[in-house]
């Protein structure tokens, strides 16, 4: 079975600082994808970044990067130069490429950026 | 429309009533997913469709929940004999292909059962 664990219920960071949101996962499948989504107070889920299990390099998308450590089964999200608009819930999720196709989410981390 | 559209955005009903929630996915997306998100929790998988067929309904909590996608586009999530514990935000998502690609989410339907 797949499982995603996000151990930080809340994070508080000063504007312009970098922040790392933790995510560990558990699966026995060798082929999977890892996702990060942002959910602002409006409720929509916004896709941020994707990492495939066979990707050699860590994914980056603008200010977002994914620190993928396969041996440790961790996929932490790094946000550089945080902005007030980054305040939101952040969810890590995983999907097995073959077989079950559902995206399994963690419990989320509430990030608050202070001015 | 450009994104996933869900209606109604808010639904208040009484315990025991029947409810339908509608999802209109992004045009051309063959995969469609329903999730349920309770307050303070991550989205919980309910069911996904590949085309018209339900490829995985393992997340439906019981037989009061049912979903259809008769023409491979719009989907309806149906909840019979609603209970207070069904109160949550029901999220719909679609993707271009099942095996790869991100899921695009709608803004959700907030269901409140009194």
mmCIF file of N, CA and C in Angstrom, chain A residues 59-97:
data_model
loop_
_atom_site.group_PDB
_atom_site.id
_atom_site.type_symbol
_atom_site.label_atom_id
_atom_site.label_comp_id
_atom_site.label_asym_id
_atom_site.label_seq_id
_atom_site.Cartn_x
_atom_site.Cartn_y
_atom_site.Cartn_z
ATOM 1 N N UNK A 59 13.678 17.686 -9.655
ATOM 2 C CA UNK A 59 12.827 18.578 -10.433
ATOM 3 C C UNK A 59 12.907 20.006 -9.907
ATOM 4 N N UNK A 60 12.819 20.958 -10.820
ATOM 5 C CA UNK A 60 12.754 22.369 -10.439
ATOM 6 C C UNK A 60 11.708 23.052 -11.315
ATOM 7 N N UNK A 61 10.971 23.988 -10.688
ATOM 8 C CA UNK A 61 9.990 24.790 -11.400
ATOM 9 C C UNK A 61 10.007 26.184 -10.773
ATOM 10 N N UNK A 62 10.767 27.088 -11.382
ATOM 11 C CA UNK A 62 10.845 28.437 -10.842
ATOM 12 C C UNK A 62 11.407 28.430 -9.433
ATOM 13 N N UNK A 63 10.655 28.968 -8.487
ATOM 14 C CA UNK A 63 11.129 29.012 -7.092
ATOM 15 C C UNK A 63 10.963 27.698 -6.354
ATOM 16 N N UNK A 64 10.342 26.720 -7.000
ATOM 17 C CA UNK A 64 10.104 25.425 -6.367
ATOM 18 C C UNK A 64 11.141 24.405 -6.833
ATOM 19 N N UNK A 65 11.653 23.655 -5.896
ATOM 20 C CA UNK A 65 12.500 22.519 -6.240
ATOM 21 C C UNK A 65 12.148 21.360 -5.326
ATOM 22 N N UNK A 66 12.415 20.166 -5.835
ATOM 23 C CA UNK A 66 12.071 18.974 -5.082
ATOM 24 C C UNK A 66 13.367 18.271 -4.718
ATOM 25 N N UNK A 67 13.617 18.118 -3.447
ATOM 26 C CA UNK A 67 14.808 17.428 -2.955
ATOM 27 C C UNK A 67 14.472 15.948 -2.818
ATOM 28 N N UNK A 68 14.764 15.192 -3.884
ATOM 29 C CA UNK A 68 14.370 13.789 -3.966
ATOM 30 C C UNK A 68 15.520 12.909 -3.497
ATOM 31 N N UNK A 69 15.300 12.190 -2.392
ATOM 32 C CA UNK A 69 16.307 11.259 -1.868
ATOM 33 C C UNK A 69 15.666 9.877 -1.843
ATOM 34 N N UNK A 70 15.900 9.137 -2.920
ATOM 35 C CA UNK A 70 15.205 7.878 -3.143
ATOM 36 C C UNK A 70 15.491 6.850 -2.058
ATOM 37 N N UNK A 71 16.727 6.767 -1.646
ATOM 38 C CA UNK A 71 17.101 5.770 -0.640
ATOM 39 C C UNK A 71 16.409 6.038 0.697
ATOM 40 N N UNK A 72 16.184 7.286 0.988
ATOM 41 C CA UNK A 72 15.509 7.656 2.228
ATOM 42 C C UNK A 72 14.000 7.767 2.038
ATOM 43 N N UNK A 73 13.544 7.593 0.805
ATOM 44 C CA UNK A 73 12.127 7.737 0.466
ATOM 45 C C UNK A 73 11.591 9.082 0.945
ATOM 46 N N UNK A 74 12.305 10.118 0.582
ATOM 47 C CA UNK A 74 11.832 11.449 0.924
ATOM 48 C C UNK A 74 11.776 12.317 -0.324
ATOM 49 N N UNK A 75 10.842 13.259 -0.325
ATOM 50 C CA UNK A 75 10.621 14.140 -1.481
ATOM 51 C C UNK A 75 10.235 15.508 -0.944
ATOM 52 N N UNK A 76 11.197 16.179 -0.359
ATOM 53 C CA UNK A 76 10.911 17.460 0.284
ATOM 54 C C UNK A 76 10.785 18.576 -0.741
ATOM 55 N N UNK A 77 9.861 19.490 -0.485
ATOM 56 C CA UNK A 77 9.668 20.655 -1.348
ATOM 57 C C UNK A 77 10.454 21.828 -0.775
ATOM 58 N N UNK A 78 11.229 22.469 -1.616
ATOM 59 C CA UNK A 78 11.978 23.657 -1.212
ATOM 60 C C UNK A 78 11.421 24.853 -1.971
ATOM 61 N N UNK A 79 11.030 25.871 -1.224
ATOM 62 C CA UNK A 79 10.561 27.117 -1.825
ATOM 63 C C UNK A 79 11.613 28.173 -1.523
ATOM 64 N N UNK A 80 12.189 28.747 -2.544
ATOM 65 C CA UNK A 80 13.208 29.779 -2.336
ATOM 66 C C UNK A 80 12.541 31.153 -2.320
ATOM 67 N N UNK A 81 13.165 32.080 -1.615
ATOM 68 C CA UNK A 81 12.699 33.478 -1.587
ATOM 69 C C UNK A 81 11.189 33.554 -1.388
ATOM 70 N N UNK A 82 10.733 33.072 -0.253
ATOM 71 C CA UNK A 82 9.289 32.971 -0.011
ATOM 72 C C UNK A 82 8.606 34.332 -0.111
ATOM 73 N N UNK A 83 7.338 34.277 -0.524
ATOM 74 C CA UNK A 83 6.514 35.472 -0.706
ATOM 75 C C UNK A 83 5.239 35.325 0.121
ATOM 76 N N UNK A 84 4.612 36.450 0.413
ATOM 77 C CA UNK A 84 3.384 36.409 1.216
ATOM 78 C C UNK A 84 2.327 35.515 0.562
ATOM 79 N N UNK A 85 2.300 35.515 -0.755
ATOM 80 C CA UNK A 85 1.326 34.701 -1.492
ATOM 81 C C UNK A 85 1.585 33.212 -1.414
ATOM 82 N N UNK A 86 2.699 32.822 -0.834
ATOM 83 C CA UNK A 86 2.987 31.397 -0.657
ATOM 84 C C UNK A 86 2.237 30.811 0.532
ATOM 85 N N UNK A 87 1.638 31.650 1.350
ATOM 86 C CA UNK A 87 0.881 31.159 2.507
ATOM 87 C C UNK A 87 -0.289 30.306 2.013
ATOM 88 N N UNK A 88 -0.318 29.057 2.435
ATOM 89 C CA UNK A 88 -1.325 28.100 1.946
ATOM 90 C C UNK A 88 -1.077 26.757 2.596
ATOM 91 N N UNK A 89 -1.963 25.793 2.294
ATOM 92 C CA UNK A 89 -1.705 24.391 2.640
ATOM 93 C C UNK A 89 -0.930 23.765 1.495
ATOM 94 N N UNK A 90 0.018 22.901 1.831
ATOM 95 C CA UNK A 90 0.814 22.215 0.827
ATOM 96 C C UNK A 90 0.678 20.710 1.032
ATOM 97 N N UNK A 91 0.372 20.024 -0.062
ATOM 98 C CA UNK A 91 0.171 18.583 0.001
ATOM 99 C C UNK A 91 1.176 17.863 -0.884
ATOM 100 N N UNK A 92 1.775 16.834 -0.322
ATOM 101 C CA UNK A 92 2.616 15.907 -1.065
ATOM 102 C C UNK A 92 1.739 14.727 -1.474
ATOM 103 N N UNK A 93 1.966 14.189 -2.659
ATOM 104 C CA UNK A 93 1.140 13.083 -3.133
ATOM 105 C C UNK A 93 1.974 12.135 -3.990
ATOM 106 N N UNK A 94 1.499 10.906 -4.098
ATOM 107 C CA UNK A 94 2.219 9.887 -4.863
ATOM 108 C C UNK A 94 1.245 9.083 -5.705
ATOM 109 N N UNK A 95 1.722 8.676 -6.872
ATOM 110 C CA UNK A 95 0.933 7.793 -7.714
ATOM 111 C C UNK A 95 1.832 6.707 -8.284
ATOM 112 N N UNK A 96 1.359 5.482 -8.188
ATOM 113 C CA UNK A 96 2.064 4.366 -8.792
ATOM 114 C C UNK A 96 1.800 4.400 -10.289
ATOM 115 N N UNK A 97 2.829 4.179 -11.088
ATOM 116 C CA UNK A 97 2.683 4.296 -12.540
ATOM 117 C C UNK A 97 1.896 3.122 -13.111
#
